[in-house]
PDB file of C-alpha atoms in Angstrom:
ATOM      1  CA  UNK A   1     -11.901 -21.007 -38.229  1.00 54.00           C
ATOM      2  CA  UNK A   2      -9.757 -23.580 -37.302  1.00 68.00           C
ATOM      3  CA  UNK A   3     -10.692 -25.264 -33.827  1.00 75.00           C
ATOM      4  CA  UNK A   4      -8.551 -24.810 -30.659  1.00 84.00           C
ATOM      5  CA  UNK A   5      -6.777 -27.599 -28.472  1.00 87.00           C
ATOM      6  CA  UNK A   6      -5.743 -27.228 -24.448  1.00 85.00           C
ATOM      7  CA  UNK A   7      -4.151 -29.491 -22.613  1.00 89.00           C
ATOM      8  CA  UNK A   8      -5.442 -30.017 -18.944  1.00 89.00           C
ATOM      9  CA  UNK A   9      -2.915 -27.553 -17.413  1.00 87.00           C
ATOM     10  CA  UNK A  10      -3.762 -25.258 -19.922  1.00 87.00           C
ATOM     11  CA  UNK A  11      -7.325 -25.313 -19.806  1.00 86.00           C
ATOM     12  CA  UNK A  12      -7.084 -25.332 -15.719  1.00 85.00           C
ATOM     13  CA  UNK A  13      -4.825 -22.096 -15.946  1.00 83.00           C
ATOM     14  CA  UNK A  14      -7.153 -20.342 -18.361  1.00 82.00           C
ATOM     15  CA  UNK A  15      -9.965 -20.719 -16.328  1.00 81.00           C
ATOM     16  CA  UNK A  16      -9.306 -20.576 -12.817  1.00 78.00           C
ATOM     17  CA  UNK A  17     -10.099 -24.543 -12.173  1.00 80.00           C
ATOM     18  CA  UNK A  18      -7.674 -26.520 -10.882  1.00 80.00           C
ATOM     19  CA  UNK A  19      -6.206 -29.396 -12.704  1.00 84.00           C
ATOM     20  CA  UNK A  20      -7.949 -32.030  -9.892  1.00 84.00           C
ATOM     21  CA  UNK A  21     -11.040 -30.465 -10.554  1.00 84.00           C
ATOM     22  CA  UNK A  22     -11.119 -31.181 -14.465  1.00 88.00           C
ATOM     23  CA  UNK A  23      -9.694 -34.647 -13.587  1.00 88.00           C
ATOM     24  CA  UNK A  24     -12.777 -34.794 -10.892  1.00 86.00           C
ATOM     25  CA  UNK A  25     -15.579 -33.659 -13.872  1.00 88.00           C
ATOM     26  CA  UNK A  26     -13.703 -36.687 -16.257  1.00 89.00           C
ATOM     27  CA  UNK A  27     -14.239 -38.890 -13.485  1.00 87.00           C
ATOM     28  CA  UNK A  28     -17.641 -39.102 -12.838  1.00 85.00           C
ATOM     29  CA  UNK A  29     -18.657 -38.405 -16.463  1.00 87.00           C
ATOM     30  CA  UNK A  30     -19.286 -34.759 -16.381  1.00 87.00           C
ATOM     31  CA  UNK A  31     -16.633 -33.557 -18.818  1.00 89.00           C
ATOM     32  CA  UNK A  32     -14.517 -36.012 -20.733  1.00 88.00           C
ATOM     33  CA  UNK A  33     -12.129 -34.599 -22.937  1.00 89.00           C
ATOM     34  CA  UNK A  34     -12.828 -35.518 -26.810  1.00 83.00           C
ATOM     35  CA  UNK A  35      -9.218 -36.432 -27.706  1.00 86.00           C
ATOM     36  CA  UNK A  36      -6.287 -38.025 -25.991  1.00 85.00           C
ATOM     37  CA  UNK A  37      -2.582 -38.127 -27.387  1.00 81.00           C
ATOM     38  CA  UNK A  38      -0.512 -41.005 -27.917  1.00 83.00           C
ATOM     39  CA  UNK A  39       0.653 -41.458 -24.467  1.00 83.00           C
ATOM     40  CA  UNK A  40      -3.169 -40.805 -23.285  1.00 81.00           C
ATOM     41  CA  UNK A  41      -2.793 -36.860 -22.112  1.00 85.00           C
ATOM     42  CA  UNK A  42      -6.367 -35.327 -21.874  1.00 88.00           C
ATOM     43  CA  UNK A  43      -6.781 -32.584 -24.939  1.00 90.00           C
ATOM     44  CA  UNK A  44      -9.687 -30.806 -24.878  1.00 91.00           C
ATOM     45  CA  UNK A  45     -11.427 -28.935 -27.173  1.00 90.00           C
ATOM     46  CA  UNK A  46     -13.569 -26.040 -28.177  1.00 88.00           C
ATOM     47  CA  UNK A  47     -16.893 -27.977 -27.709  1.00 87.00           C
ATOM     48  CA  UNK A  48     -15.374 -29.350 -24.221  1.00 88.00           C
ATOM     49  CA  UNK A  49     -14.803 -25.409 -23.238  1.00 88.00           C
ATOM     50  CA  UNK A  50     -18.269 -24.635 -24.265  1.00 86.00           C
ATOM     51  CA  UNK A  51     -19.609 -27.473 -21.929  1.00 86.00           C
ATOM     52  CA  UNK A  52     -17.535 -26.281 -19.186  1.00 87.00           C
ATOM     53  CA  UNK A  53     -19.196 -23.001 -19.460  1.00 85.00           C
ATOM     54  CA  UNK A  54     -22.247 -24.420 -18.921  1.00 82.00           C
ATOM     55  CA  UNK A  55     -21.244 -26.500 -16.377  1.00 84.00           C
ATOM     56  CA  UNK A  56     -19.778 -23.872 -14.112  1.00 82.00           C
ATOM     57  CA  UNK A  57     -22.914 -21.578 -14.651  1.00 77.00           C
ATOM     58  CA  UNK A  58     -25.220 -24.135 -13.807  1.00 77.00           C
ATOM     59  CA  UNK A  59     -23.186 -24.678 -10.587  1.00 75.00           C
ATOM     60  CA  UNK A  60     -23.437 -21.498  -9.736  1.00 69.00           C
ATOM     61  CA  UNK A  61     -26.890 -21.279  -9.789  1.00 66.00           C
ATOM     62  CA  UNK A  62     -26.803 -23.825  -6.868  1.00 63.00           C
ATOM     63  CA  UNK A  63     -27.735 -27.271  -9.672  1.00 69.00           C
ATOM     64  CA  UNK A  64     -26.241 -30.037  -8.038  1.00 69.00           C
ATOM     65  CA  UNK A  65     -23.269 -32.029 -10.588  1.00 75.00           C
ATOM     66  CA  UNK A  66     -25.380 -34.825 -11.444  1.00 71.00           C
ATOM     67  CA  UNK A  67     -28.182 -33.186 -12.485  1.00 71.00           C
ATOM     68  CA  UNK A  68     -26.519 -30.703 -14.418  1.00 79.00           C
ATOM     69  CA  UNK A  69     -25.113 -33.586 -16.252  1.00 77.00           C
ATOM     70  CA  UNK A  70     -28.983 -34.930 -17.041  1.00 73.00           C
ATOM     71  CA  UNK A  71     -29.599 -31.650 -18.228  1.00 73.00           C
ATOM     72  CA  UNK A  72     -26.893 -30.556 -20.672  1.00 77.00           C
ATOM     73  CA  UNK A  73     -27.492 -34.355 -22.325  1.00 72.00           C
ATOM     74  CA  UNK A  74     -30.670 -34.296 -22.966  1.00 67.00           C
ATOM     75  CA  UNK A  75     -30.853 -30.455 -23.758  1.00 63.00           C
ATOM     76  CA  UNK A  76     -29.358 -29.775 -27.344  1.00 61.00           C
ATOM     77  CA  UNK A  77     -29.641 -26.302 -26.719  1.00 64.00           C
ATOM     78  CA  UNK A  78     -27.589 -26.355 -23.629  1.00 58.00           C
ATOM     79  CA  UNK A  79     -25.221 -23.205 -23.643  1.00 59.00           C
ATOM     80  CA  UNK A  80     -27.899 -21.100 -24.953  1.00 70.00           C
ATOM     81  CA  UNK A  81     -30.018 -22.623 -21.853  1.00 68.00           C
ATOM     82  CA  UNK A  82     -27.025 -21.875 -19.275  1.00 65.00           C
ATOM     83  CA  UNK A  83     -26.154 -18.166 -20.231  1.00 68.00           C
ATOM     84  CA  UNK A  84     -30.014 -17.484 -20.875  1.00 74.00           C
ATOM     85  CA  UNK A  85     -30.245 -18.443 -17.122  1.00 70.00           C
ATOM     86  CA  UNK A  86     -27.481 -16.801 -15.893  1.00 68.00           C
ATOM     87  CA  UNK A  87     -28.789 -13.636 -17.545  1.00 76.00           C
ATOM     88  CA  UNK A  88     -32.263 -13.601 -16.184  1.00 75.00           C
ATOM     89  CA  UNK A  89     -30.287 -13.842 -12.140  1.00 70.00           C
ATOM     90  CA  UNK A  90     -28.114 -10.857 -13.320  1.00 73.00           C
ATOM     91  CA  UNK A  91     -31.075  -8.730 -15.189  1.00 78.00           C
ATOM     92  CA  UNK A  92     -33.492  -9.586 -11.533  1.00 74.00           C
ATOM     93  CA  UNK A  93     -30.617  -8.050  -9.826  1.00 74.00           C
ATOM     94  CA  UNK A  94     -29.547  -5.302 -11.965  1.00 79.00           C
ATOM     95  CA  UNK A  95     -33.834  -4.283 -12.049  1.00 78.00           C
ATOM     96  CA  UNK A  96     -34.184  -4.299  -8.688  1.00 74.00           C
ATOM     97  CA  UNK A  97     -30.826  -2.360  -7.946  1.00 78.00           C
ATOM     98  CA  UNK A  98     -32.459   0.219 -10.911  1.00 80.00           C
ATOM     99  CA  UNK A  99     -35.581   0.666  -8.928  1.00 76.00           C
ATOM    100  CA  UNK A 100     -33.670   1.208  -5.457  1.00 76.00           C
ATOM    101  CA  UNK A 101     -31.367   3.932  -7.252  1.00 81.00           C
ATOM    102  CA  UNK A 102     -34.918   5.847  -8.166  1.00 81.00           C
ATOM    103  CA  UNK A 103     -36.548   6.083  -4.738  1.00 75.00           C
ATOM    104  CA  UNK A 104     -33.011   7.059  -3.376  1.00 78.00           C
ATOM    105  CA  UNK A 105     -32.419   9.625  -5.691  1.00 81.00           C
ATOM    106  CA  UNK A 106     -35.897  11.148  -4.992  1.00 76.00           C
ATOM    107  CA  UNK A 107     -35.464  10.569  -1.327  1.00 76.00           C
ATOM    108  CA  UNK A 108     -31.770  13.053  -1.688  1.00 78.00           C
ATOM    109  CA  UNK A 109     -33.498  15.520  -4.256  1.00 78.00           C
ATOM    110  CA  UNK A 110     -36.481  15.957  -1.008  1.00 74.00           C
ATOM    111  CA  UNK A 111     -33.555  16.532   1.205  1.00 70.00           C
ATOM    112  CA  UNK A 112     -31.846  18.854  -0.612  1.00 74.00           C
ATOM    113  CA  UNK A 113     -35.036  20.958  -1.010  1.00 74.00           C
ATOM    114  CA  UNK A 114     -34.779  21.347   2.204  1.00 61.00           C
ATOM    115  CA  UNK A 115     -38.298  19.356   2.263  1.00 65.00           C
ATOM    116  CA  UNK A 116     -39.677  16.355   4.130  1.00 63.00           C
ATOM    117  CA  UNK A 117     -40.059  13.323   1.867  1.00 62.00           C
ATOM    118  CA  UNK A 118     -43.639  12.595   1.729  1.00 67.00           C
ATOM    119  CA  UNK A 119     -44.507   9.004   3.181  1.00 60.00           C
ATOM    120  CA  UNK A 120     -45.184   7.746   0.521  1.00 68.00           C
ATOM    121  CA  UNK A 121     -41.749   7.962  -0.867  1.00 61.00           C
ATOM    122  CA  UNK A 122     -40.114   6.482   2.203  1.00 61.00           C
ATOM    123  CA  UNK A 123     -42.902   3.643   1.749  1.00 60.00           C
ATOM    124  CA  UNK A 124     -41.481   3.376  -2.132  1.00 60.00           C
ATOM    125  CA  UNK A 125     -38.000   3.545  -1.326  1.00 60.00           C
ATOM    126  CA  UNK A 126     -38.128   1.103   1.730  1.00 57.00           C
ATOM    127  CA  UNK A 127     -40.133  -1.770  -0.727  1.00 54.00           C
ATOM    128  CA  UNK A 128     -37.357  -0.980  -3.391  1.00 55.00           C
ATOM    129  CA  UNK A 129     -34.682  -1.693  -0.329  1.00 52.00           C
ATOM    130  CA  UNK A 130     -36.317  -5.056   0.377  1.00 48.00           C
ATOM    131  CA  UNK A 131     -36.015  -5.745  -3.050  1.00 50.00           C
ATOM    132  CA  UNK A 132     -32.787  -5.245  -3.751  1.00 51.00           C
ATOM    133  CA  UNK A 133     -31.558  -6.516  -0.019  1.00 53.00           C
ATOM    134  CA  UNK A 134     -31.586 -10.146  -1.879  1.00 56.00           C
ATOM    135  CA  UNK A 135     -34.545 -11.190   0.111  1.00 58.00           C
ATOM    136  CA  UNK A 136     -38.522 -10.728  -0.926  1.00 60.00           C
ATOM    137  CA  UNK A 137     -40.591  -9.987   1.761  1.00 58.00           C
ATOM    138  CA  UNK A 138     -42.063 -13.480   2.282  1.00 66.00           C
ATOM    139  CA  UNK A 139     -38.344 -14.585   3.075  1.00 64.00           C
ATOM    140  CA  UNK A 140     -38.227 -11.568   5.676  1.00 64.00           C
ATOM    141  CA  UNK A 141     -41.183 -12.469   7.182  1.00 67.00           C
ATOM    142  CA  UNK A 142     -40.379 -16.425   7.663  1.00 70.00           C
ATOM    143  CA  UNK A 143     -36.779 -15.414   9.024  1.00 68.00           C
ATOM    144  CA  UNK A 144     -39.023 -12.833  11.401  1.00 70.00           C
ATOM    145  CA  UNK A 145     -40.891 -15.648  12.931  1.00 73.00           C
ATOM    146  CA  UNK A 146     -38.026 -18.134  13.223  1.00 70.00           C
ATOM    147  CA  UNK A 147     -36.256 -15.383  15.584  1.00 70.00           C
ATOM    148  CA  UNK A 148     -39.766 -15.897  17.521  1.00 73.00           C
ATOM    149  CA  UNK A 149     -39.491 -19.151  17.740  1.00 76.00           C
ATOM    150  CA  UNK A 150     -38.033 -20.694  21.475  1.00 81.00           C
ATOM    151  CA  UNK A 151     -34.056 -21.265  21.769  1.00 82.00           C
ATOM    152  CA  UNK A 152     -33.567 -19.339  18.388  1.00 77.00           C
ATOM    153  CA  UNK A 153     -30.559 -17.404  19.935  1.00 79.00           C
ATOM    154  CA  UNK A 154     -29.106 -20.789  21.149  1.00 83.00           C
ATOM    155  CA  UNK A 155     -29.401 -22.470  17.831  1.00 83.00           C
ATOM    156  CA  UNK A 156     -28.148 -19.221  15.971  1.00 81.00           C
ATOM    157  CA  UNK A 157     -25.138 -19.386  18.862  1.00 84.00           C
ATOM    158  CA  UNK A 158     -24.487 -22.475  17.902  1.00 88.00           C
ATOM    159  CA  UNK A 159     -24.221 -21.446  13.834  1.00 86.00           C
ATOM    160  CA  UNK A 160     -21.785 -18.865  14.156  1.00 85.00           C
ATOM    161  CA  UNK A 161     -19.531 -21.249  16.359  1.00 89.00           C
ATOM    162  CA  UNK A 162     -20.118 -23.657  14.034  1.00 91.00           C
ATOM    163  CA  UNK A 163     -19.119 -21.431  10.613  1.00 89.00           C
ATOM    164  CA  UNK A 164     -16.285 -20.110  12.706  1.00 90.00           C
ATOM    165  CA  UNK A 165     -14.367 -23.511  13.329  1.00 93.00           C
ATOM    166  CA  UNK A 166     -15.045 -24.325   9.835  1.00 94.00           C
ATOM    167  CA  UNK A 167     -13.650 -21.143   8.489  1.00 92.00           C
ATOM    168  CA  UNK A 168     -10.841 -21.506  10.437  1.00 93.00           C
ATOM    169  CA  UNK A 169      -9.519 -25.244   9.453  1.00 94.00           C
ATOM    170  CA  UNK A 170     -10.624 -23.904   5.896  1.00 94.00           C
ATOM    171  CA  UNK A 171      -7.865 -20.972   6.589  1.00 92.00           C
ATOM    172  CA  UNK A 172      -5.604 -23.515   7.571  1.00 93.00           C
ATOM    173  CA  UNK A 173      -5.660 -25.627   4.223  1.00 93.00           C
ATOM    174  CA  UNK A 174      -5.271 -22.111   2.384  1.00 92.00           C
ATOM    175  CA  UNK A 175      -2.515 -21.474   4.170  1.00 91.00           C
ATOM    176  CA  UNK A 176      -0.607 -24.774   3.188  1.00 91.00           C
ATOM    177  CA  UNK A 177      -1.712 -24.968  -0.281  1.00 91.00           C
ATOM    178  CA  UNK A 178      -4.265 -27.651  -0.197  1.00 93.00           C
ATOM    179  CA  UNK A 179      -6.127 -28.238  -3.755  1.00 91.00           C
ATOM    180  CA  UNK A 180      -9.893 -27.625  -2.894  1.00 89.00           C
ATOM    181  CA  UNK A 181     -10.452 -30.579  -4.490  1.00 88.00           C
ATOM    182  CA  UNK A 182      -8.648 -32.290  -1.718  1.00 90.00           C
ATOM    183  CA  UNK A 183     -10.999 -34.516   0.268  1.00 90.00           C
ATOM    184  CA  UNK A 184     -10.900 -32.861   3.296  1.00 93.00           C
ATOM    185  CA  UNK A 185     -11.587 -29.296   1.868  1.00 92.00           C
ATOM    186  CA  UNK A 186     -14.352 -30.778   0.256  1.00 90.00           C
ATOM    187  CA  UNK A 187     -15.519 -32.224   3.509  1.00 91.00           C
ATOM    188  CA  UNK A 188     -15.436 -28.569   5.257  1.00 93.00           C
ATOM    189  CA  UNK A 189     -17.766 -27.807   2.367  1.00 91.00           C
ATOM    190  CA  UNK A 190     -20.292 -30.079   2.811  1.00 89.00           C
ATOM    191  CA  UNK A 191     -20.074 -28.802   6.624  1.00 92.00           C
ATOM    192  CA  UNK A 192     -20.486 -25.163   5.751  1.00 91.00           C
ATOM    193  CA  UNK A 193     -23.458 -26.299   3.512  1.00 89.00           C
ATOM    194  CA  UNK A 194     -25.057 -28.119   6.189  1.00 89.00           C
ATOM    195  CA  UNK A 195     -25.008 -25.261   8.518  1.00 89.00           C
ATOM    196  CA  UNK A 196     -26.691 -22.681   5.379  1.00 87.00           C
ATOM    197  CA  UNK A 197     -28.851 -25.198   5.186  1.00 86.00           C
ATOM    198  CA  UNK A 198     -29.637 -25.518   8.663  1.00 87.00           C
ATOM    199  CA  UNK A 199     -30.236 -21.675   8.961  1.00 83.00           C
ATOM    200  CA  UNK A 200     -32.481 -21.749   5.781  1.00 81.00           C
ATOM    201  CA  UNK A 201     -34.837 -24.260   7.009  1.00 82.00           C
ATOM    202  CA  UNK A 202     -33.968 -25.927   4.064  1.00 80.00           C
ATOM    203  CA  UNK A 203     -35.233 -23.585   1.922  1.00 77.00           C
ATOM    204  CA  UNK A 204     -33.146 -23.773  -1.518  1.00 75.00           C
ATOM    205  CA  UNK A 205     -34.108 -20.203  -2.288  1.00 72.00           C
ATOM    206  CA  UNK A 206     -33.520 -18.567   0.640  1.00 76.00           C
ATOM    207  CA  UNK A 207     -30.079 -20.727   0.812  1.00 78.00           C
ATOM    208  CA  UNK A 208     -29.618 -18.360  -2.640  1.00 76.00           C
ATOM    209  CA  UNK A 209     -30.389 -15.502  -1.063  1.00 76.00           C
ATOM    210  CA  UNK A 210     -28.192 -15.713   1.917  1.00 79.00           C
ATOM    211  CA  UNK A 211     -25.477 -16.421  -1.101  1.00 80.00           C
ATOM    212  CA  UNK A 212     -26.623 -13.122  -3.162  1.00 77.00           C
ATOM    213  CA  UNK A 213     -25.935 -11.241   0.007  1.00 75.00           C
ATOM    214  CA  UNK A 214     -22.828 -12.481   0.884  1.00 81.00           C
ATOM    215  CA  UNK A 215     -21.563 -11.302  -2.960  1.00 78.00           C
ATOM    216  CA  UNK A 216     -23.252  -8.054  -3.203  1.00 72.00           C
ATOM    217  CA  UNK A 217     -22.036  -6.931   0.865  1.00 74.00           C
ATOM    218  CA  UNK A 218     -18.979  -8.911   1.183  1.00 79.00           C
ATOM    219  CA  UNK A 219     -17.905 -12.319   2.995  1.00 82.00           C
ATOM    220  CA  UNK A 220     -17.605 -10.294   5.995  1.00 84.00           C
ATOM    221  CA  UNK A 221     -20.054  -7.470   6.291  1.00 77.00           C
ATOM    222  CA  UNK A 222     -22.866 -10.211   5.077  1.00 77.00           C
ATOM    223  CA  UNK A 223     -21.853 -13.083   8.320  1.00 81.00           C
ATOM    224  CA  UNK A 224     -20.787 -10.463  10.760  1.00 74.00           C
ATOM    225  CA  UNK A 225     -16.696 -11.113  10.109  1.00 79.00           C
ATOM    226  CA  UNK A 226     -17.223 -14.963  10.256  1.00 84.00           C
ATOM    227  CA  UNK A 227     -16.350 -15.399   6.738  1.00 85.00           C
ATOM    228  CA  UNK A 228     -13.427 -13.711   5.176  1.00 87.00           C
ATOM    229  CA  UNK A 229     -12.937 -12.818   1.011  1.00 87.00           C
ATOM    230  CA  UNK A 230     -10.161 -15.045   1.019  1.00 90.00           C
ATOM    231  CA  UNK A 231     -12.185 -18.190   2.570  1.00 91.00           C
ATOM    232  CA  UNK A 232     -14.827 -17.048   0.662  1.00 90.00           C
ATOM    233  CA  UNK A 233     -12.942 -17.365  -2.363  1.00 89.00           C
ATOM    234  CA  UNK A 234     -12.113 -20.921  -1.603  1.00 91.00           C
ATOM    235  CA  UNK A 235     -15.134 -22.169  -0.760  1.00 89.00           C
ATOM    236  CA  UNK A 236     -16.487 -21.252  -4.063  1.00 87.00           C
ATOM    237  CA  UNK A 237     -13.731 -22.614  -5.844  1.00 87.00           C
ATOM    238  CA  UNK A 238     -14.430 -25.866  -3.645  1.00 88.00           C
ATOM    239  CA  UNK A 239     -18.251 -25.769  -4.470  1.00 84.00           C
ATOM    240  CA  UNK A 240     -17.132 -25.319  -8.656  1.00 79.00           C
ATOM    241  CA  UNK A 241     -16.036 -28.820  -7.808  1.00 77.00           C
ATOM    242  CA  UNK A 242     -19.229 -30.061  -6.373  1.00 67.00           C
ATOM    243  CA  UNK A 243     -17.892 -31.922  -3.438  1.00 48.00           C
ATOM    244  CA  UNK A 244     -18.731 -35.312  -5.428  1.00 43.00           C
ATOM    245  CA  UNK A 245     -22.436 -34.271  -5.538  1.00 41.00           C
TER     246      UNK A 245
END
């Protein structure tokens, strides 16, 4: 089969990246395309695209950019590594959706009967709920105590306002076309990720759980309206980039 070229705008239009961001991944050594023409255009090629798969999935799954790039050079099985990953996330979330869909459809057959469901049932179905709610129980129980703790609804006062004014200057570049590459975008990132971290307690896996609830509810059931689709959308597209991490 004979092998495919793009050029940058090409390859940026196919895949939803933004020219500055490919230019951004050539930069610090992340993605350099194989070939350049005459007059010293970027041409990428198939193996490039395959990297930038594995790029983009490992930034999804919250790796920072420079050790993604330790990890796809020294791993010769690297695209294999990246979609195996990305699989086991999506099969954890696709089992634990499976067993809440069993104790709810138990819990609607009891109803129907016209019966009580028996405790244990609403004991099953409310364990499957915590499962699938993003967050394992040892998560709920740390968040739990943190509401305990002294000047929690100050400090959690002080997050939304916080999310809020950077949502809103984020709203602002969307609405005059800034590249989320731009440094200032990627500035507002870094913010927002301060504050998730902040709320966390620096926690990287509950900082991935507060993420899988914001995709499986929506920006704005999941942060109360503080976070819209659109700004969601953005931000992502801004942490593709990796805000020079």
């Amino acid at each position: 089969m004979d092998e495919r070229f793009w050029k940058i705008g090409d390859l940026a239009a196919a895949t939803g990246l933004t020219v500055r961001a490919l230019h951004h991944f050539d930069q610090i050594g992340l993605l350099a395309p194989a070939r350049r023409t005459p007059a010293g255009h970027r041409v990428y090629t198939d193996g490039d695209v395959r990297r930038l798969y594995q790029i983009l999935a490992l930034r999804q799954l919250g790796i920072p950019l420079a050790q993604i790039a330790e990890s796809l050079d020294g791993d010769p099985d690297g695209l294999g590594s990246a979609v195996r990953a990305q699989l086991a996330c999506v099969e954890r979330t696709i089992e634990a959706q499976r067993h809440l869909r069993i104790r709810l459809t138990a819990l609607l057959q009891a109803i129907q009967r016209a019966t009580e469901p028996s405790i244990d049932q609403l004991i099953q179905a409310m364990e499957a709920l915590v499962q699938a709610n993003d967050f394992t129980s040892e998560q709920l129980a740390q968040a739990k105590q943190r509401h305990l703790e002294p000047g929690f609804p100050d400090r959690f006062a002080e997050w939304q306002r916080q999310g809020t004014e950077i949502v809103a200057e984020l709203q602002t570049h969307i609405e005059g076309g800034t590249d989320p590459a731009d440094p200032a975008v990627q500035q507002l990132a870094q913010r927002w990720t301060a504050v998730m971290r902040d709320m966390a307690g620096g926690e990287p896996a509950m900082m991935s759980s507060i993420y899988a609830r914001i995709e499986r509810k929506g920006p704005e059931a999941a942060t109360r309206g503080v976070l819209t689709a659109q700004v969601w959308n953005y931000l992502r597209r801004a942490f593709a980039i990796g805000f020079g991490a």
